[in-house]
């Protein structure tokens, strides 16, 4: 990746918080967190502008802004076509922020940017063909093909979480009309749902005792119990990881990537999630794709922010080459 020397600002805009940082080469030179993302589009734009201005005060050399959002993006227009958790649909967010801050702004899907970050600086560094899955409340997907982010015809492609792995499965989330998507069967939401069912079936387990005590059984509770050695919770991860692996085997067959990288909050479970997924890839994918490694992401919750800043650096380089 040919990068200009200037610093760039990266923003990861989530449903409840914003993470912003300034990337200087391969290092995060400045970082700040904002607790709330606002309730309407004007508050969101004001928040982004305020945080960009704060970043520029701290790092005056910042020359561009990358913005990652959990939405389907029309990349050429810098517009979210649809957004479930934020009031962004059809908001010209790129143009609005550019007009306020006076810097070039580049907007992309947050999972695309996590893939770019892991390819540029993380678990898949230097691997030109990468499938990235972010497993949290839902499942986001990003693709690096030929060393470039793949976005499809209009920038809305690589919605890997909405690949169907069980046609008669549970309904998907948000605006997806499908049943049995990998998101509906292997996300953090699915982990909590399966954990609650397991708690009801095994009242003497750690999950069963939590349920009897009136505590919430969500993905975090299942992960905590599994990491503490609870057999029932470990069995839930075996189920979730196997489902994830079914999708990974298909991705391996389609793309023959150098690696499949799994990030997001659920990756805290580590091999409890990944080993069942790896087994499914070995057993289900064709040779030699069945040898595709399934790796844990290494950049944690900063991946989206780092990827956004990396995108801004990449696009600045392209602009410079066109103008030169």
Short mmCIF file of C-alpha atoms in Angstrom, two decimals:
data_model
loop_
_atom_site.label_atom_id
_atom_site.label_comp_id
_atom_site.label_asym_id
_atom_site.label_seq_id
_atom_site.Cartn_x
_atom_site.Cartn_y
_atom_site.Cartn_z
CA UNK A 1 0.00 0.00 0.00
CA UNK A 2 1.56 3.30 -1.13
CA UNK A 3 0.84 5.82 1.60
CA UNK A 4 1.46 9.55 1.84
CA UNK A 5 3.43 10.78 4.82
CA UNK A 6 0.62 12.81 6.41
CA UNK A 7 -1.41 11.79 9.43
CA UNK A 8 -5.03 10.78 9.02
CA UNK A 9 -8.03 10.69 11.33
CA UNK A 10 -10.03 7.49 11.75
CA UNK A 11 -13.52 7.30 13.25
CA UNK A 12 -15.43 4.16 14.18
CA UNK A 13 -19.05 5.20 14.68
CA UNK A 14 -21.05 2.55 16.53
CA UNK A 15 -24.61 2.35 17.70
CA UNK A 16 -23.77 3.71 21.17
CA UNK A 17 -20.25 5.16 21.03
CA UNK A 18 -17.66 6.77 18.83
CA UNK A 19 -13.96 5.90 18.79
CA UNK A 20 -11.59 8.34 17.09
CA UNK A 21 -7.84 8.32 16.60
CA UNK A 22 -5.05 9.76 14.47
CA UNK A 23 -2.82 7.36 12.58
CA UNK A 24 0.82 8.33 12.05
CA UNK A 25 2.34 5.67 9.82
CA UNK A 26 1.72 2.43 11.67
CA UNK A 27 1.11 4.00 15.09
CA UNK A 28 -1.98 5.48 16.68
CA UNK A 29 -0.64 8.90 17.65
CA UNK A 30 -3.76 10.20 19.42
CA UNK A 31 -6.94 8.53 20.61
CA UNK A 32 -10.16 9.60 22.30
CA UNK A 33 -13.49 7.98 23.13
CA UNK A 34 -16.93 9.55 23.09
CA UNK A 35 -19.61 7.76 25.10
CA UNK A 36 -22.74 8.71 23.18
CA UNK A 37 -23.42 8.90 19.46
CA UNK A 38 -26.57 11.03 19.67
CA UNK A 39 -30.19 10.39 18.83
CA UNK A 40 -30.70 12.09 15.45
CA UNK A 41 -28.72 12.92 12.33
CA UNK A 42 -27.93 16.49 13.37
CA UNK A 43 -26.50 15.33 16.70
CA UNK A 44 -24.43 12.71 14.90
CA UNK A 45 -22.96 15.20 12.45
CA UNK A 46 -22.25 17.67 15.26
CA UNK A 47 -20.53 14.94 17.28
CA UNK A 48 -18.33 13.86 14.37
CA UNK A 49 -17.36 17.44 13.54
CA UNK A 50 -16.59 18.23 17.18
CA UNK A 51 -14.40 15.16 17.56
CA UNK A 52 -12.58 15.79 14.26
CA UNK A 53 -11.84 19.34 15.35
CA UNK A 54 -10.52 18.06 18.69
CA UNK A 55 -8.29 15.60 16.85
CA UNK A 56 -6.96 18.38 14.63
CA UNK A 57 -6.16 20.51 17.65
CA UNK A 58 -4.16 17.63 19.10
CA UNK A 59 -2.57 16.64 15.78
CA UNK A 60 -2.58 19.64 13.38
CA UNK A 61 -0.95 17.61 10.61
CA UNK A 62 -4.01 15.43 10.03
CA UNK A 63 -4.92 15.69 6.35
CA UNK A 64 -8.01 13.51 5.83
CA UNK A 65 -10.78 11.67 7.67
CA UNK A 66 -11.94 8.08 7.34
CA UNK A 67 -15.35 7.22 8.79
CA UNK A 68 -16.60 3.70 9.42
CA UNK A 69 -20.27 3.07 10.14
CA UNK A 70 -22.34 -0.11 10.67
CA UNK A 71 -24.41 0.31 7.54
CA UNK A 72 -24.70 -0.61 3.88
CA UNK A 73 -22.69 2.05 2.05
CA UNK A 74 -22.81 3.59 -1.41
CA UNK A 75 -19.07 4.22 -1.45
CA UNK A 76 -18.98 6.56 -4.45
CA UNK A 77 -21.54 8.89 -2.87
CA UNK A 78 -20.39 8.53 0.72
CA UNK A 79 -23.94 7.73 1.80
CA UNK A 80 -25.45 4.98 3.94
CA UNK A 81 -28.09 3.20 1.88
CA UNK A 82 -29.51 1.58 5.01
CA UNK A 83 -28.57 1.72 8.69
CA UNK A 84 -30.25 -0.24 11.47
CA UNK A 85 -28.91 1.31 14.68
CA UNK A 86 -28.16 4.89 13.60
CA UNK A 87 -30.26 7.61 11.89
CA UNK A 88 -28.03 7.72 8.82
CA UNK A 89 -30.03 6.29 5.92
CA UNK A 90 -29.57 8.51 2.84
CA UNK A 91 -27.87 11.20 4.93
CA UNK A 92 -25.05 12.74 2.80
CA UNK A 93 -22.71 12.29 5.73
CA UNK A 94 -19.48 12.53 3.73
CA UNK A 95 -20.45 15.85 2.16
CA UNK A 96 -21.84 17.25 5.41
CA UNK A 97 -18.69 16.49 7.40
CA UNK A 98 -16.36 17.64 4.60
CA UNK A 99 -18.17 20.98 4.44
CA UNK A 100 -17.78 21.48 8.19
CA UNK A 101 -14.16 20.37 8.70
CA UNK A 102 -12.55 21.32 5.39
CA UNK A 103 -10.78 17.98 4.93
CA UNK A 104 -11.39 15.10 2.51
CA UNK A 105 -13.71 12.52 4.11
CA UNK A 106 -14.07 8.87 3.06
CA UNK A 107 -16.96 6.72 4.34
CA UNK A 108 -17.09 2.93 4.37
CA UNK A 109 -18.72 0.01 6.13
CA UNK A 110 -17.13 -0.73 9.51
CA UNK A 111 -16.46 -4.40 8.72
CA UNK A 112 -14.69 -3.43 5.48
CA UNK A 113 -12.47 -1.17 7.54
CA UNK A 114 -11.78 -3.86 10.13
CA UNK A 115 -10.66 -6.08 7.25
CA UNK A 116 -8.42 -3.31 5.91
CA UNK A 117 -6.92 -2.80 9.37
CA UNK A 118 -6.17 -6.48 9.93
CA UNK A 119 -4.69 -6.72 6.42
CA UNK A 120 -2.54 -3.62 6.83
CA UNK A 121 -1.46 -3.91 10.47
CA UNK A 122 -2.96 -6.99 12.10
CA UNK A 123 -3.47 -10.76 11.89
CA UNK A 124 -3.54 -10.84 8.06
CA UNK A 125 -0.73 -8.37 7.46
CA UNK A 126 0.62 -8.76 3.95
CA UNK A 127 -1.95 -11.40 2.92
CA UNK A 128 -3.57 -10.21 -0.34
CA UNK A 129 -6.70 -12.40 -0.08
CA UNK A 130 -8.57 -12.12 3.23
CA UNK A 131 -12.08 -12.84 4.49
CA UNK A 132 -12.92 -10.89 7.65
CA UNK A 133 -15.88 -11.65 9.91
CA UNK A 134 -16.77 -9.44 12.87
CA UNK A 135 -18.90 -11.44 15.27
CA UNK A 136 -20.78 -9.25 17.72
CA UNK A 137 -24.49 -8.50 18.10
CA UNK A 138 -24.64 -9.32 14.38
CA UNK A 139 -22.00 -10.54 11.94
CA UNK A 140 -20.28 -8.09 9.63
CA UNK A 141 -18.14 -9.08 6.69
CA UNK A 142 -15.22 -7.58 4.81
CA UNK A 143 -13.13 -8.79 1.89
CA UNK A 144 -9.60 -8.00 0.80
CA UNK A 145 -9.13 -9.30 -2.75
CA UNK A 146 -5.88 -8.66 -4.58
CA UNK A 147 -4.77 -6.40 -1.75
CA UNK A 148 -7.80 -4.11 -2.15
CA UNK A 149 -11.08 -3.77 -0.27
CA UNK A 150 -13.80 -5.41 -2.35
CA UNK A 151 -17.07 -3.46 -2.27
CA UNK A 152 -19.12 -4.72 -5.21
CA UNK A 153 -20.83 -2.69 -7.94
CA UNK A 154 -22.04 0.19 -5.76
CA UNK A 155 -20.06 -0.32 -2.56
CA UNK A 156 -22.68 -2.39 -0.76
CA UNK A 157 -21.15 -5.83 -1.30
CA UNK A 158 -19.52 -8.33 1.08
CA UNK A 159 -22.53 -8.66 3.40
CA UNK A 160 -21.12 -12.00 4.50
CA UNK A 161 -23.26 -12.20 7.63
CA UNK A 162 -26.31 -12.65 5.42
CA UNK A 163 -25.18 -15.84 3.72
CA UNK A 164 -27.85 -18.47 4.43
CA UNK A 165 -26.56 -21.64 6.11
CA UNK A 166 -29.96 -23.08 7.17
CA UNK A 167 -32.91 -22.28 4.93
CA UNK A 168 -35.49 -23.09 7.61
CA UNK A 169 -33.53 -21.36 10.37
CA UNK A 170 -34.58 -18.44 12.57
CA UNK A 171 -35.45 -15.07 11.02
CA UNK A 172 -32.56 -12.70 10.54
CA UNK A 173 -32.19 -9.34 12.25
CA UNK A 174 -32.75 -5.77 11.12
CA UNK A 175 -33.88 -5.23 7.53
CA UNK A 176 -32.81 -8.67 6.26
CA UNK A 177 -35.81 -10.66 4.96
CA UNK A 178 -34.06 -14.03 5.16
CA UNK A 179 -34.17 -16.96 7.54
CA UNK A 180 -31.12 -18.94 8.59
CA UNK A 181 -28.41 -16.38 7.84
CA UNK A 182 -25.12 -17.05 9.59
CA UNK A 183 -25.81 -13.82 11.52
CA UNK A 184 -29.04 -15.27 12.91
CA UNK A 185 -27.31 -18.53 13.88
CA UNK A 186 -23.76 -17.65 14.98
CA UNK A 187 -23.74 -14.05 16.23
CA UNK A 188 -23.56 -12.81 19.79
CA UNK A 189 -27.33 -12.55 19.71
CA UNK A 190 -27.56 -16.23 18.73
CA UNK A 191 -25.04 -17.08 21.44
CA UNK A 192 -27.32 -15.53 24.05
CA UNK A 193 -30.40 -17.25 22.64
CA UNK A 194 -28.73 -20.67 22.66
CA UNK A 195 -27.32 -19.96 26.10
CA UNK A 196 -30.79 -19.30 27.50
CA UNK A 197 -32.09 -22.52 25.99
CA UNK A 198 -29.14 -24.43 27.46
CA UNK A 199 -29.72 -22.86 30.87
CA UNK A 200 -33.31 -24.07 30.86
CA UNK A 201 -32.20 -27.59 29.90
CA UNK A 202 -29.35 -27.75 32.42
CA UNK A 203 -30.52 -26.10 35.67
CA UNK A 204 -27.45 -27.32 37.59
CA UNK A 205 -25.01 -25.67 35.17
CA UNK A 206 -23.48 -22.26 35.74
CA UNK A 207 -25.91 -20.83 33.20
CA UNK A 208 -28.84 -22.62 34.84
CA UNK A 209 -27.93 -21.12 38.20
CA UNK A 210 -27.69 -17.65 36.67
CA UNK A 211 -31.13 -18.10 35.15
CA UNK A 212 -32.57 -19.32 38.45
CA UNK A 213 -31.13 -16.25 40.16
CA UNK A 214 -32.96 -14.01 37.69
CA UNK A 215 -29.83 -12.85 35.90
CA UNK A 216 -29.72 -12.14 32.19
CA UNK A 217 -28.28 -14.86 29.97
CA UNK A 218 -26.64 -13.03 27.07
CA UNK A 219 -23.53 -13.57 25.00
CA UNK A 220 -21.32 -12.03 27.65
CA UNK A 221 -22.68 -14.34 30.36
CA UNK A 222 -22.20 -17.41 28.17
CA UNK A 223 -18.64 -16.35 27.33
CA UNK A 224 -17.75 -15.71 30.97
CA UNK A 225 -19.14 -19.10 32.02
CA UNK A 226 -17.38 -20.93 29.18
CA UNK A 227 -14.03 -19.32 29.97
CA UNK A 228 -14.55 -20.38 33.60
CA UNK A 229 -14.93 -23.99 32.44
CA UNK A 230 -18.70 -24.49 32.49
CA UNK A 231 -19.35 -27.52 30.28
CA UNK A 232 -22.82 -26.38 29.22
CA UNK A 233 -21.49 -23.02 28.03
CA UNK A 234 -18.59 -24.69 26.23
CA UNK A 235 -21.13 -26.88 24.41
CA UNK A 236 -22.99 -23.74 23.32
CA UNK A 237 -19.76 -22.40 21.83
CA UNK A 238 -19.25 -25.72 20.07
CA UNK A 239 -22.63 -25.20 18.39
CA UNK A 240 -22.05 -21.53 17.53
CA UNK A 241 -18.51 -22.15 16.30
CA UNK A 242 -19.62 -25.05 14.13
CA UNK A 243 -22.29 -22.91 12.51
CA UNK A 244 -19.75 -20.18 11.89
CA UNK A 245 -17.46 -22.79 10.38
CA UNK A 246 -20.11 -23.91 7.90
CA UNK A 247 -20.13 -20.38 6.50
CA UNK A 248 -16.34 -20.19 6.63
CA UNK A 249 -16.07 -23.38 4.57
CA UNK A 250 -18.20 -21.78 1.87
CA UNK A 251 -16.12 -18.61 1.95
CA UNK A 252 -12.97 -20.72 1.66
CA UNK A 253 -14.37 -22.49 -1.40
CA UNK A 254 -15.48 -19.26 -3.07
CA UNK A 255 -12.49 -17.01 -2.42
CA UNK A 256 -9.59 -19.35 -1.54
CA UNK A 257 -8.28 -16.68 0.85
CA UNK A 258 -4.90 -16.67 2.53
CA UNK A 259 -6.84 -16.57 5.81
CA UNK A 260 -10.24 -16.05 7.37
CA UNK A 261 -9.93 -13.58 10.24
CA UNK A 262 -12.57 -13.48 12.98
CA UNK A 263 -12.96 -10.43 15.20
CA UNK A 264 -15.69 -8.71 17.18
CA UNK A 265 -16.74 -9.09 20.80
CA UNK A 266 -17.42 -12.83 20.65
CA UNK A 267 -13.78 -13.55 19.75
CA UNK A 268 -13.01 -13.08 23.45
CA UNK A 269 -13.82 -16.79 23.73
CA UNK A 270 -10.80 -17.56 21.53
CA UNK A 271 -10.41 -21.21 20.54
CA UNK A 272 -13.73 -22.15 22.16
CA UNK A 273 -15.26 -20.41 19.14
CA UNK A 274 -12.51 -20.90 16.56
CA UNK A 275 -11.64 -24.58 16.95
CA UNK A 276 -15.13 -25.80 15.95
CA UNK A 277 -15.04 -23.36 13.02
CA UNK A 278 -11.63 -24.66 11.91
CA UNK A 279 -12.87 -28.23 12.10
CA UNK A 280 -15.80 -27.44 9.82
CA UNK A 281 -13.49 -25.80 7.29
CA UNK A 282 -11.21 -28.84 7.31
CA UNK A 283 -14.13 -31.23 6.88
CA UNK A 284 -16.39 -29.28 4.52
CA UNK A 285 -14.21 -27.21 2.20
CA UNK A 286 -12.67 -28.65 -0.94
CA UNK A 287 -8.95 -29.29 -1.14
CA UNK A 288 -6.77 -27.23 -0.90
CA UNK A 289 -9.23 -24.65 0.49
CA UNK A 290 -9.83 -26.89 3.51
CA UNK A 291 -6.37 -25.85 4.70
CA UNK A 292 -7.42 -22.19 4.98
CA UNK A 293 -6.38 -20.88 8.41
CA UNK A 294 -9.06 -19.34 10.63
CA UNK A 295 -7.33 -16.68 12.71
CA UNK A 296 -8.30 -14.48 15.63
CA UNK A 297 -8.15 -10.77 14.87
CA UNK A 298 -5.41 -8.95 16.77
CA UNK A 299 -6.48 -5.28 16.76
CA UNK A 300 -9.49 -5.64 19.06
CA UNK A 301 -12.02 -2.85 19.25
CA UNK A 302 -9.62 -0.39 17.61
CA UNK A 303 -9.74 -2.21 14.25
CA UNK A 304 -12.54 -0.09 12.81
CA UNK A 305 -10.88 3.16 13.81
CA UNK A 306 -7.46 2.07 12.54
CA UNK A 307 -9.01 0.83 9.30
CA UNK A 308 -10.82 4.14 8.81
CA UNK A 309 -7.57 6.07 9.18
CA UNK A 310 -5.82 3.58 6.87
CA UNK A 311 -8.56 4.12 4.27
CA UNK A 312 -8.02 7.88 4.42
CA UNK A 313 -4.26 7.39 3.91
CA UNK A 314 -4.90 5.04 1.00
CA UNK A 315 -7.32 7.44 -0.70
CA UNK A 316 -4.97 10.40 -0.16
CA UNK A 317 -2.28 8.42 -1.94
CA UNK A 318 -4.60 7.74 -4.86
CA UNK A 319 -5.55 11.41 -5.10
CA UNK A 320 -1.88 12.40 -5.09
CA UNK A 321 -1.06 9.94 -7.87
CA UNK A 322 -3.95 11.17 -10.02
CA UNK A 323 -2.96 14.80 -9.53
CA UNK A 324 0.72 14.01 -10.10
#
